Short mmCIF file of C-alpha atoms in Angstrom, two decimals:
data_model
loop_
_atom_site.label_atom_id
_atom_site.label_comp_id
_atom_site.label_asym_id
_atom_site.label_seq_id
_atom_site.Cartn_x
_atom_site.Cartn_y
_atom_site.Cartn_z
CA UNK F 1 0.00 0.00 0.00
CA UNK F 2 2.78 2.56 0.45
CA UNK F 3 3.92 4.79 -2.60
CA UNK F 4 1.16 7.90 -2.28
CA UNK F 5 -0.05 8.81 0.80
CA UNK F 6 -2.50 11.17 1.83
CA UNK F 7 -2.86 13.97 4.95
CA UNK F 8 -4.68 14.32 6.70
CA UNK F 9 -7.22 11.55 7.27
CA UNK F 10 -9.52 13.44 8.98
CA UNK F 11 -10.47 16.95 8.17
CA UNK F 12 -13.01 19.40 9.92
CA UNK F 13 -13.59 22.79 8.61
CA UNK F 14 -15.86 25.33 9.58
CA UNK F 15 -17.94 26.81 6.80
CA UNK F 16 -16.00 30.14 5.07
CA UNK F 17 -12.77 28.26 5.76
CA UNK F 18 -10.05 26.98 2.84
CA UNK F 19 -8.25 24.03 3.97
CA UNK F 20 -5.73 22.29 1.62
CA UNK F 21 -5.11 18.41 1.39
CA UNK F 22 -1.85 16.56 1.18
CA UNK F 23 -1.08 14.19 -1.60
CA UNK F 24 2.58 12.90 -2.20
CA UNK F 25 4.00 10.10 -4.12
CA UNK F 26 7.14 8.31 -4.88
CA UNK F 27 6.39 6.21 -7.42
CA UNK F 28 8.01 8.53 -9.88
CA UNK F 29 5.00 8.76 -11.90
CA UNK F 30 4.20 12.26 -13.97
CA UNK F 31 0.46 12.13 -14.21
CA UNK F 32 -1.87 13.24 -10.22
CA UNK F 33 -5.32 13.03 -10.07
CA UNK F 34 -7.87 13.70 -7.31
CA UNK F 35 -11.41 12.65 -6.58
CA UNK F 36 -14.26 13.36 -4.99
CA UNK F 37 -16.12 10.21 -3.65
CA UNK F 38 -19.98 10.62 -2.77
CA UNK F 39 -22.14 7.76 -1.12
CA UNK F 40 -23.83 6.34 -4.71
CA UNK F 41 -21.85 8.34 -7.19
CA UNK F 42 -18.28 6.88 -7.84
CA UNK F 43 -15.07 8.69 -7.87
CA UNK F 44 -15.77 12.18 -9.89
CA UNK F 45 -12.66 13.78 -11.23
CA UNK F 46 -11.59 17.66 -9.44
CA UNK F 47 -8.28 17.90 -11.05
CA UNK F 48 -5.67 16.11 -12.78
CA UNK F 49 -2.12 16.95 -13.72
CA UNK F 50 0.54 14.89 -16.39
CA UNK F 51 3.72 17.32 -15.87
CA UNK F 52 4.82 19.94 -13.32
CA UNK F 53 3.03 23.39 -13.46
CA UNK F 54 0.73 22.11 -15.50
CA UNK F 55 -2.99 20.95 -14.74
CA UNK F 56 -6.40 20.22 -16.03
CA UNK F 57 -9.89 21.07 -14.59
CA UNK F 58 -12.12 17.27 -14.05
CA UNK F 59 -15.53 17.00 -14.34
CA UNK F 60 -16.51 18.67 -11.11
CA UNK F 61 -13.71 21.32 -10.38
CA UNK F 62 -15.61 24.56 -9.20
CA UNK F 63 -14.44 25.62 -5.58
CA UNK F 64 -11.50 23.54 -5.83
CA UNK F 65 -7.89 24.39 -6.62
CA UNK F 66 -4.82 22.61 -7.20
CA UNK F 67 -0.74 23.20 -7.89
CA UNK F 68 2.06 21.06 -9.55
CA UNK F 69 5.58 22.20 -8.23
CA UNK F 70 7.13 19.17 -7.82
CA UNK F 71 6.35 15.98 -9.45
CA UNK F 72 5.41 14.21 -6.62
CA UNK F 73 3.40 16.64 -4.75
CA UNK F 74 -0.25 17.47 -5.65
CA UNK F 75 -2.52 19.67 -3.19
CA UNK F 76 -5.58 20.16 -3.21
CA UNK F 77 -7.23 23.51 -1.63
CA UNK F 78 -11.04 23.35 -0.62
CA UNK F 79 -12.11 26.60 -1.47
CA UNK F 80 -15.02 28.31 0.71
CA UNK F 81 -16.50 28.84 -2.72
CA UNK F 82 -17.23 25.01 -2.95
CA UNK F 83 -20.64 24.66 -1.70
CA UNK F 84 -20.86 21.03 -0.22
CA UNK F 85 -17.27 20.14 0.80
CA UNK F 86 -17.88 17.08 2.68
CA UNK F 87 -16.77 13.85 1.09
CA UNK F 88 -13.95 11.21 0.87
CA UNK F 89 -11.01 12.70 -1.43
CA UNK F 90 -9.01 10.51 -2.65
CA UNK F 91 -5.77 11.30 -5.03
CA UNK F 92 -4.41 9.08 -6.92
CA UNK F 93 -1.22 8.51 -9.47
CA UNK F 94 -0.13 6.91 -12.77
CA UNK F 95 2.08 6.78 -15.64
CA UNK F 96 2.14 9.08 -18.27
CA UNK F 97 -1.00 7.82 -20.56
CA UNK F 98 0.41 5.21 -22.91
CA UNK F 99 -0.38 1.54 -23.18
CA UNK F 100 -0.65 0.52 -19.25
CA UNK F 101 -3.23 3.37 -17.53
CA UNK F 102 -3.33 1.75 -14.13
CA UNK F 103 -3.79 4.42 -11.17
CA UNK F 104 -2.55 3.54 -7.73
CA UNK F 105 -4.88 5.47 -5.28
CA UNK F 106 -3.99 6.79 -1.68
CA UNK F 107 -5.80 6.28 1.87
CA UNK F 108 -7.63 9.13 1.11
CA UNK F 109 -8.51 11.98 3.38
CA UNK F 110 -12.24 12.40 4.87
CA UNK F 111 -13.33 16.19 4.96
CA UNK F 112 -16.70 17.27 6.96
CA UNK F 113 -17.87 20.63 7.26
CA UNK F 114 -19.05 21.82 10.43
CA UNK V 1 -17.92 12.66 -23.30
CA UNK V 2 -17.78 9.13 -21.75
CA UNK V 3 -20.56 8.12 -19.43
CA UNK V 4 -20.09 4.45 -17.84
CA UNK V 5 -23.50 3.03 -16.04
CA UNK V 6 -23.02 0.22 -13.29
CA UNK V 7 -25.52 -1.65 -12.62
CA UNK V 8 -26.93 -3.32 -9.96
CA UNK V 9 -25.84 -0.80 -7.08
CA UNK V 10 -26.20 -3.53 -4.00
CA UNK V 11 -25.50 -7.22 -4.90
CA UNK V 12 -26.21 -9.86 -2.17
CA UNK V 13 -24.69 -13.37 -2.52
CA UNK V 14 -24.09 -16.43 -0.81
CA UNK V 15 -20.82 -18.16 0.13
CA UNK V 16 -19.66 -20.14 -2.56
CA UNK V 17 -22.28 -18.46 -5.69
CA UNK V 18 -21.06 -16.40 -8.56
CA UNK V 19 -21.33 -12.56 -8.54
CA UNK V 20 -22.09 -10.78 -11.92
CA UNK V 21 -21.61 -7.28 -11.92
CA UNK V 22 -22.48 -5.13 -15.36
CA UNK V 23 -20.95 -1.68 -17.30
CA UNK V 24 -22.42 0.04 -20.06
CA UNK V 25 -20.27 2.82 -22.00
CA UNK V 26 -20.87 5.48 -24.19
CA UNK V 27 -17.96 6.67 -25.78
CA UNK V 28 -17.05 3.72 -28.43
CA UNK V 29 -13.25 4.99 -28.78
CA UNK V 30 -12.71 3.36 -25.42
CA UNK V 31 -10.60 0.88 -25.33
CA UNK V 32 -9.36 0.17 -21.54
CA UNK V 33 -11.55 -1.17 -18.74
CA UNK V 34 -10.46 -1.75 -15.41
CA UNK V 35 -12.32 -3.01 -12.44
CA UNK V 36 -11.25 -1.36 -9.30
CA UNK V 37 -11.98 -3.33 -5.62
CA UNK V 38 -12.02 -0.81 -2.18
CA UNK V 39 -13.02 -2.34 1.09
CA UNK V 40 -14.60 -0.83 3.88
CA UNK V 41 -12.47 2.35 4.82
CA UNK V 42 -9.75 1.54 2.49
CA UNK V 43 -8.63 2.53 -0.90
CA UNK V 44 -9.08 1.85 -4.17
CA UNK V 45 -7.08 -0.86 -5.68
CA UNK V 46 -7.04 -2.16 -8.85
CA UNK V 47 -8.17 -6.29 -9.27
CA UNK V 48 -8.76 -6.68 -13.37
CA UNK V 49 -8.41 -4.58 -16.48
CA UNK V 50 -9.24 -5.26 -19.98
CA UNK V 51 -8.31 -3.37 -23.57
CA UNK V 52 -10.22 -3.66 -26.58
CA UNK V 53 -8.28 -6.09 -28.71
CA UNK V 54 -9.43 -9.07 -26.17
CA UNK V 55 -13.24 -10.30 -25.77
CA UNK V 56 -12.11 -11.93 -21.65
CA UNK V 57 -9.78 -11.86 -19.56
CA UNK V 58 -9.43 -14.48 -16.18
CA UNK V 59 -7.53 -14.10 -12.99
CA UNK V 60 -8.23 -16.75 -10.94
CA UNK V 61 -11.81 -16.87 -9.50
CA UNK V 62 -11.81 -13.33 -11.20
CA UNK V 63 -12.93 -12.90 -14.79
CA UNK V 64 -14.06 -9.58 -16.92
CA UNK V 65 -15.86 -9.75 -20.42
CA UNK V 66 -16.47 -7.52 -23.14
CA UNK V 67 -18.56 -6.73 -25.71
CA UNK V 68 -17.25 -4.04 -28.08
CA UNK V 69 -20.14 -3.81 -30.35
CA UNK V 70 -23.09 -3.64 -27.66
CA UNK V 71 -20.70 -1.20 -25.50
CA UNK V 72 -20.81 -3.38 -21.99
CA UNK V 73 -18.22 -5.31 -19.87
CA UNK V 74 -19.10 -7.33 -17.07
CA UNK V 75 -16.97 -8.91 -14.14
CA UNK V 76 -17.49 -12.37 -13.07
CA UNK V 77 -16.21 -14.01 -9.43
CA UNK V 78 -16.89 -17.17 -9.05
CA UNK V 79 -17.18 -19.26 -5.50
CA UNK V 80 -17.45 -16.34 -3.54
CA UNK V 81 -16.14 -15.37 -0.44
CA UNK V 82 -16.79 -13.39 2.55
CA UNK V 83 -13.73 -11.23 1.92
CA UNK V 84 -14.94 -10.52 -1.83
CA UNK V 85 -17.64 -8.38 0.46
CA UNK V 86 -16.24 -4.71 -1.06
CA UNK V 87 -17.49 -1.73 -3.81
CA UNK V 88 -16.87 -2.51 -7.03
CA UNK V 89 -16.00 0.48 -9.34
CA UNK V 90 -15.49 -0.22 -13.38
CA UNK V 91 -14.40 2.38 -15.01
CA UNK V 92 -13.30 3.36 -19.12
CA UNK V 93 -10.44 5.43 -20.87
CA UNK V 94 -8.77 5.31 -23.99
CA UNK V 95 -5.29 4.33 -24.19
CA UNK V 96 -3.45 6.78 -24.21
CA UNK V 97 -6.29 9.41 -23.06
CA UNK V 98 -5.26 11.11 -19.86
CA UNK V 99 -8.29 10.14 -17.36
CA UNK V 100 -10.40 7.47 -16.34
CA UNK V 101 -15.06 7.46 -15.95
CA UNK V 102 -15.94 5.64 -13.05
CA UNK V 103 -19.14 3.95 -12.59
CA UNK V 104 -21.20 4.58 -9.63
CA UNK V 105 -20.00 1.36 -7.67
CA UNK V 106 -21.19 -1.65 -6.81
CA UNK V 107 -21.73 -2.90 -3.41
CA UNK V 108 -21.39 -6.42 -3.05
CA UNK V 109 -21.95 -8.51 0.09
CA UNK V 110 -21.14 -12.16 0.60
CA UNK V 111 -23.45 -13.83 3.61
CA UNK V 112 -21.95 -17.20 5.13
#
């Protein structure tokens, strides 16, 4: 299980706040990606990123915000402007896209707004 | 873009029956399917996968089928167990695309 880990595991925030989530791996892989995981809806994509300082908006990426500085650090910052923070985020990491598009998820870290 | 459909949500079994879970797919330039397996409180972790040049694929008591032309893949386990108890995701990408759709998950439970 090791290889991308996730901080914290627990998260509370009151409302108005930003908070930002850990994600680091050292699987020297170039592409990041973080979900959002819902009760009934899958994994929906925030962000995703194949090279340092450079990333892509998901499917779902309003009141979220990310950076690439390093290649194997990806945050992700919980904006106040995101109107139902609470969830499971997971990130997770791969190889550049190619013939083999495995993704090796972390623990993931559980926000809840209070 | 690619919408992937899961179906059922909740899947009860007993000990030692076969589990059959179902993915529809919209986008027909897809061409890799993996399932993903995460038990309670854990993560994600990758079990099967499947590309488009092969019809099945078997992994022990694990198996994943495809239909290209009717757009669906399906994962088999046979003689269940009580640790097969997890959510199922399957999810579709093109090779060499740069993200992976997700299904909505399949929970499956295993009575003994």
């Amino acid at each position: 299980d090791g290889g991308i880990t996730q901080s914290p595991k627990y998260l509370f925030r009151k409302e108005g706040q930003n908070v930002t989530l850990s994600c680091e791996q050292n699987l020297n892989h170039d592409a990041m990606y973080w979900y959002r995981q819902d009760p009934g809806q899958g994994l929906r994509l925030i962000y995703y990123s194949q090279i340092v300082n450079d990333f892509q908006k998901g499917d779902i990426a309003e009141g979220y915000s990310v950076s690439r500085e390093k290649k194997e650090s990806f945050p992700l910052t919980v904006t106040s402007a995101q109107k139902n923070p609470t969830a499971f985020y997971l990130c997770a990491s791969g190889h550049l896209p190619g013939s083999y598009n495995e993704q090796f998820f972390g623990p993931g870290t559980r926000l809840t707004v209070l | 873009g690619e919408n992937v459909e899961q179906h059922p949500s909740t899947l009860s079994v007993q000990e030692g029956d076969s589990a059959v879970i179902k993915c529809t797919y919209s986008d027909s330039a897809s061409n890799y399917f993996p399932w993903y397996k995460q038990e309670l409180g854990k993560r994600p972790q990758l079990i099967i996968d499947i590309r488009s040049n092969v019809g099945e694929k078997k992994d022990q008591r694990i198996a994943v089928t495809l239909n290209k032309t009717a757009k669906h893949f399906s994962l088999h386990i046979t003689e269940t167990q009580p640790e097969d108890s997890a959510v199922y995701f399957c999810a579709a990408s093109k090779l060499g695309g740069n993200k992976l759709v997700f299904g909505a998950g399949t929970i499956l439970r295993v009575k003994s």
